[in-house]
Tab-separated table of C-alpha atoms in Angstrom:
chain	number	residue	atom	x	y	z
A	748	MET	CA	9.250	-49.279	-12.387
A	749	GLU	CA	8.227	-47.500	-9.191
A	750	SER	CA	8.725	-43.687	-9.179
A	751	LYS	CA	10.423	-42.359	-6.384
A	752	THR	CA	8.857	-38.996	-5.127
A	753	GLU	CA	11.149	-36.377	-3.176
A	754	SER	CA	9.745	-35.703	0.234
A	755	LYS	CA	9.158	-32.027	0.870
A	756	PRO	CA	9.784	-30.521	4.389
A	757	ALA	CA	7.099	-30.067	6.456
A	758	SER	CA	5.455	-26.652	6.130
A	759	LEU	CA	4.587	-24.486	9.288
A	760	THR	CA	1.318	-25.040	10.955
A	761	ALA	CA	-1.195	-22.740	12.623
A	762	GLU	CA	-0.226	-24.434	16.011
A	763	GLN	CA	3.415	-23.655	15.521
A	764	LEU	CA	2.657	-19.892	14.654
A	765	ALA	CA	0.428	-19.459	17.267
A	766	ALA	CA	3.090	-20.673	19.870
A	767	VAL	CA	5.514	-17.973	18.948
A	768	GLU	CA	5.004	-14.721	21.311
A	769	ASP	CA	7.576	-12.726	19.827
A	770	GLU	CA	6.640	-10.095	17.000
A	771	GLU	CA	10.172	-9.766	15.963
A	772	VAL	CA	10.458	-13.591	14.913
A	773	LEU	CA	7.171	-13.382	13.321
A	774	ASN	CA	8.295	-10.320	11.283
A	775	LYS	CA	11.686	-12.158	10.364
A	776	MET	CA	9.613	-15.355	9.465
A	777	LEU	CA	7.235	-13.036	7.195
A	778	ASP	CA	10.340	-11.517	5.633
A	779	SER	CA	11.987	-14.819	4.467
A	780	ALA	CA	8.772	-16.801	3.666
A	781	ALA	CA	8.430	-17.175	-0.039
A	782	ASP	CA	5.255	-19.234	-0.240
A	783	PHE	CA	1.973	-17.471	-0.554
A	784	GLU	CA	-0.109	-19.619	2.102
A	785	GLU	CA	2.710	-19.373	4.821
A	786	ARG	CA	3.001	-15.702	4.644
A	787	ARG	CA	-1.091	-15.688	5.049
A	788	MET	CA	-0.563	-17.635	7.768
A	789	ILE	CA	2.004	-15.919	9.333
A	790	ARG	CA	0.507	-12.517	9.010
A	791	ALA	CA	-2.601	-14.194	10.774
A	792	ALA	CA	-0.695	-15.106	13.640
A	793	LEU	CA	1.108	-11.846	14.073
A	794	ARG	CA	-2.501	-10.057	13.920
A	795	ASP	CA	-3.679	-12.340	16.524
A	796	LEU	CA	-0.416	-12.019	18.910
A	797	LEU	CA	-0.914	-8.069	18.484
A	798	LYS	CA	-4.647	-8.455	19.639
A	799	LYS	CA	-3.761	-10.907	22.581
A	800	LYS	CA	-1.296	-8.490	23.910
A	801	ARG	CA	-3.694	-5.514	23.459
A	802	GLU	CA	-6.235	-7.586	25.286
A	803	LYS	CA	-3.994	-8.158	28.011
A	804	ARG	CA	-3.281	-4.486	28.577
A	805	GLU	CA	-6.756	-3.536	28.524
A	806	GLN	CA	-7.387	-6.183	31.174
A	807	GLU	CA	-4.384	-5.088	33.347
A	808	ARG	CA	-5.350	-1.263	32.820
A	809	GLY	CA	-9.029	-2.179	34.141
A	810	SER	CA	-7.499	-3.926	37.074
A	811	ARG	CA	-5.655	-0.912	38.127
A	812	GLN	CA	-8.620	1.379	37.582
A	813	GLN	CA	-10.526	-0.784	39.905
A	814	ASP	CA	-7.821	-1.071	42.623
A	815	LEU	CA	-7.401	3.069	42.364
A	816	ARG	CA	-11.378	3.483	42.737
A	817	GLN	CA	-11.578	0.950	45.631
A	818	GLN	CA	-8.686	3.054	47.328
A	819	SER	CA	-10.397	6.174	46.892
A	820	LEU	CA	-13.760	5.098	48.456
A	821	SER	CA	-11.678	3.454	51.465
A	822	ARG	CA	-10.395	7.100	51.859
A	823	GLY	CA	-13.595	8.744	52.131
A	824	GLY	CA	-13.823	10.099	48.367
A	825	THR	CA	-11.753	12.928	46.886
A	826	THR	CA	-10.012	15.570	49.131
A	827	GLY	CA	-8.847	18.829	48.494
A	828	GLY	CA	-11.047	19.319	45.437
A	829	ALA	CA	-12.959	22.732	46.941
A	830	GLY	CA	-9.405	23.840	48.030
A	831	SER	CA	-8.124	23.620	44.528
A	832	VAL	CA	-11.021	25.570	43.124
A	833	GLY	CA	-10.705	28.347	45.522
A	834	ARG	CA	-6.982	28.876	44.782
A	835	ALA	CA	-7.799	28.779	40.984
A	836	SER	CA	-10.629	31.529	41.626
A	837	LYS	CA	-8.314	33.550	43.896
A	838	ASN	CA	-5.432	33.368	41.291
A	839	LEU	CA	-7.936	34.997	38.734
A	840	GLN	CA	-9.186	37.853	40.870
A	841	PRO	CA	-7.739	41.368	39.932
A	842	PRO	CA	-4.930	42.709	41.929
A	843	ILE	CA	-5.328	45.077	44.969
A	844	ASN	CA	-4.512	48.970	44.225
A	845	LYS	CA	-2.024	49.716	47.299
A	846	ALA	CA	-2.941	53.478	47.096
A	847	THR	CA	-6.899	53.292	46.983
A	848	GLY	CA	-7.082	49.640	48.290
A	849	GLN	CA	-9.631	48.730	45.754
A	850	GLN	CA	-9.166	46.192	42.952
A	851	SER	CA	-7.879	47.556	39.835
A	852	PRO	CA	-10.495	47.855	37.195
A	853	SER	CA	-7.879	47.594	34.093
A	854	TYR	CA	-6.822	44.195	34.960
A	855	THR	CA	-7.776	41.420	32.416
A	856	PRO	CA	-6.935	37.705	32.851
A	857	LEU	CA	-4.066	36.269	30.697
A	858	ASN	CA	-5.292	34.724	27.610
A	859	ARG	CA	-3.626	31.659	27.173
A	860	THR	CA	-4.428	31.241	23.626
A	861	ALA	CA	-3.262	34.494	22.377
A	862	GLY	CA	0.087	34.591	20.305
A	863	ARG	CA	-0.618	31.159	18.975
A	864	PRO	CA	-0.026	30.924	15.212
A	865	SER	CA	-3.370	30.322	13.274
A	866	PRO	CA	-3.490	27.145	11.039
A	867	ALA	CA	-2.755	29.157	7.797
A	868	THR	CA	0.475	30.505	9.253
A	869	SER	CA	1.604	27.099	10.518
A	870	ALA	CA	1.140	25.379	7.612
A	871	GLN	CA	3.452	22.428	6.994
A	872	LYS	CA	6.530	23.606	5.093
A	873	CYS	CA	7.635	20.432	3.080
A	874	PRO	CA	10.437	19.665	0.528
A	875	PRO	CA	9.727	18.659	-2.853
A	876	PRO	CA	9.667	14.864	-3.378
A	877	ALA	CA	12.371	13.474	-5.654
A	878	ALA	CA	11.701	14.364	-9.458
A	879	PRO	CA	12.711	11.177	-11.459
A	880	ASN	CA	10.363	8.451	-11.993
A	881	THR	CA	8.029	10.162	-9.312
A	882	LYS	CA	5.006	7.850	-10.078
A	883	ASN	CA	6.566	4.527	-10.307
A	884	VAL	CA	8.722	5.255	-7.203
A	885	LYS	CA	5.752	6.587	-5.445
A	886	GLN	CA	3.659	3.429	-6.006
A	887	MET	CA	6.536	1.331	-5.209
A	888	LEU	CA	6.735	2.964	-1.935
A	889	LEU	CA	2.789	2.723	-0.996
A	890	ASP	CA	2.859	-1.075	-1.771
A	891	TRP	CA	5.980	-1.163	0.694
A	892	CYS	CA	4.249	0.734	3.392
A	893	ARG	CA	0.973	-1.166	2.915
A	894	ALA	CA	3.000	-4.624	3.017
A	895	LYS	CA	4.853	-3.724	6.125
A	896	THR	CA	1.467	-2.468	8.111
A	897	GLU	CA	-0.714	-5.075	6.940
A	898	PRO	CA	-0.597	-7.035	9.868
A	899	TYR	CA	-1.304	-4.242	12.127
A	900	GLU	CA	-5.026	-3.788	13.133
A	901	GLY	CA	-6.609	-0.396	12.566
A	902	VAL	CA	-3.902	0.658	9.594
A	903	HIS	CA	-5.428	0.815	5.980
A	904	ILE	CA	-2.470	2.592	3.678
A	905	GLN	CA	-4.483	3.469	0.640
A	906	ASN	CA	-2.603	6.674	-0.060
A	907	PHE	CA	-0.192	9.343	1.286
A	908	SER	CA	-2.707	11.604	2.821
A	909	SER	CA	-5.806	10.570	4.708
A	910	SER	CA	-4.305	7.072	5.605
A	911	TRP	CA	-1.793	8.926	7.949
A	912	LYS	CA	-4.159	11.388	9.604
A	913	ASP	CA	-4.370	9.824	12.708
A	914	GLY	CA	-0.724	8.942	13.189
A	915	ILE	CA	-1.177	5.047	13.663
A	916	GLY	CA	0.227	4.343	10.321
A	917	PHE	CA	3.536	6.044	11.203
A	918	CYS	CA	3.585	4.178	14.502
A	919	ALA	CA	2.993	0.871	12.835
A	920	LEU	CA	5.548	1.382	10.112
A	921	VAL	CA	8.218	2.310	12.744
A	922	HIS	CA	6.899	-0.344	15.141
A	923	ARG	CA	7.433	-3.129	12.417
A	924	PHE	CA	11.273	-2.315	12.323
A	925	PHE	CA	11.626	-1.523	16.002
A	926	PRO	CA	8.966	-3.600	17.747
A	927	ASP	CA	10.603	-3.157	21.335
A	928	ALA	CA	10.456	0.543	21.133
A	929	PHE	CA	7.072	0.902	22.288
A	930	GLU	CA	3.764	-1.043	22.577
A	931	TYR	CA	1.707	-0.753	19.630
A	932	PHE	CA	-1.623	-2.094	21.230
A	933	THR	CA	-1.436	0.792	23.484
A	934	LEU	CA	-2.042	3.577	21.210
A	935	ASN	CA	-5.069	5.825	20.742
A	936	PRO	CA	-6.060	6.742	17.252
A	937	ASN	CA	-7.951	9.620	19.074
A	938	LYS	CA	-4.713	11.214	19.911
A	939	PRO	CA	-2.885	11.824	16.626
A	940	ARG	CA	-0.724	14.379	18.365
A	941	ASP	CA	0.803	11.806	20.816
A	942	ASN	CA	0.977	9.272	17.899
A	943	PHE	CA	2.824	11.658	15.538
A	944	GLN	CA	5.340	12.616	18.091
A	945	LEU	CA	5.727	8.880	19.221
A	946	ALA	CA	6.688	7.745	15.595
A	947	PHE	CA	8.617	10.704	14.518
A	948	SER	CA	10.713	10.803	17.895
A	949	THR	CA	11.441	7.063	17.483
A	950	ALA	CA	12.373	7.048	14.091
A	951	GLU	CA	14.889	9.859	14.655
A	952	ARG	CA	16.300	7.834	17.923
A	953	LEU	CA	16.688	4.632	16.235
A	954	ALA	CA	16.905	5.060	12.484
A	955	GLY	CA	18.482	8.583	12.514
A	956	CYS	CA	15.230	9.843	10.201
A	957	PRO	CA	15.075	13.648	10.490
A	958	PRO	CA	11.881	14.976	11.697
A	959	LEU	CA	10.408	16.528	8.697
A	960	LEU	CA	7.034	16.407	9.828
A	961	ASP	CA	5.779	18.598	12.695
A	962	ALA	CA	2.984	16.949	15.032
A	963	ASP	CA	1.490	20.321	15.904
A	964	ASP	CA	1.255	21.236	12.112
A	965	LEU	CA	-0.203	17.760	11.212
A	966	VAL	CA	-2.922	18.060	13.601
A	967	GLN	CA	-4.483	21.389	12.354
A	968	MET	CA	-4.932	19.820	9.044
A	969	GLU	CA	-7.869	18.259	7.820
A	970	GLU	CA	-5.577	15.518	5.907
A	971	PRO	CA	-2.065	15.698	5.767
A	972	ASP	CA	-0.318	17.052	2.819
A	973	TRP	CA	0.394	13.840	0.747
A	974	LYS	CA	3.828	15.423	-0.536
A	975	CYS	CA	5.068	15.869	3.017
A	976	VAL	CA	4.044	12.353	3.982
A	977	TYR	CA	5.520	10.847	0.805
A	978	THR	CA	8.805	12.786	1.435
A	979	TYR	CA	8.823	11.841	4.755
A	980	ILE	CA	8.408	7.958	4.249
A	981	GLN	CA	11.170	8.295	1.380
A	982	GLU	CA	13.600	9.770	4.341
A	983	PHE	CA	12.582	6.991	6.758
A	984	TYR	CA	13.164	3.947	3.746
A	985	ARG	CA	16.491	5.810	3.177
A	986	CYS	CA	17.812	5.422	6.526
A	987	LEU	CA	16.261	1.830	6.958
A	988	VAL	CA	18.571	0.985	3.913
A	989	GLU	CA	21.580	2.713	5.395
A	990	LYS	CA	21.271	0.830	8.757
A	991	GLY	CA	20.779	-2.620	6.377
A	992	LEU	CA	17.301	-3.032	8.046
A	993	VAL	CA	15.920	-2.764	4.259
A	994	LYS	CA	17.855	-4.987	1.654
A	995	THR	CA	17.070	-3.598	-1.755
A	996	LYS	CA	19.169	-3.139	-4.836
A	997	LYS	CA	16.823	0.003	-5.871
A	998	GLN	CA	15.758	2.561	-3.478
A	999	PRO	CA	12.498	4.873	-3.692
């Protein structure tokens, strides 16, 4: 007797995934996919999409800069530069003593850096991370961060310290759940303070995650304190669970 084989549903192809131009759609497909090969293809498609958007953005920026240069040349170069320098130097001159008509010798320009706290005094104060099953929970949360940020170029989560020092990791994690909040491919890893502020403010506004970390403190550290990062990621995860954006039976 001839054996009848059940027909399997057609699987996704690279061409079908390449036609998807919505990050949120690909993210949902990645979360629901169970087949290893399909997940690999979806992650590749998501990386390609982010790359294309970044390249398009860079081309648009280059065109705008070229237009600005042409406009500047057509106006005969920059104007007002000497006047600006003159005004600035004038503001730095000592004041005139009305009684003598001479400049005051005791005048000293304002030091704008005076009074700023030193890195030692502005060290990040962090609440202690949760105690029970810390080792297992820490590894589970690290694996979760790595999985969620895997499609993002320039993000390699290996720990809770050095992997987060330029702020890009925080932005990628927040962008994964709120892709319309900002354009990830425009971020600059050489501007960590801006990246920290963007990630933390977006997480607070859209996820209700309290700003447990401070951007100014983080940029003064050679590497972020892993306990601080770990505690913040725990809180962000908890807020996502409460909003139903992460479904789990056991929270980290």
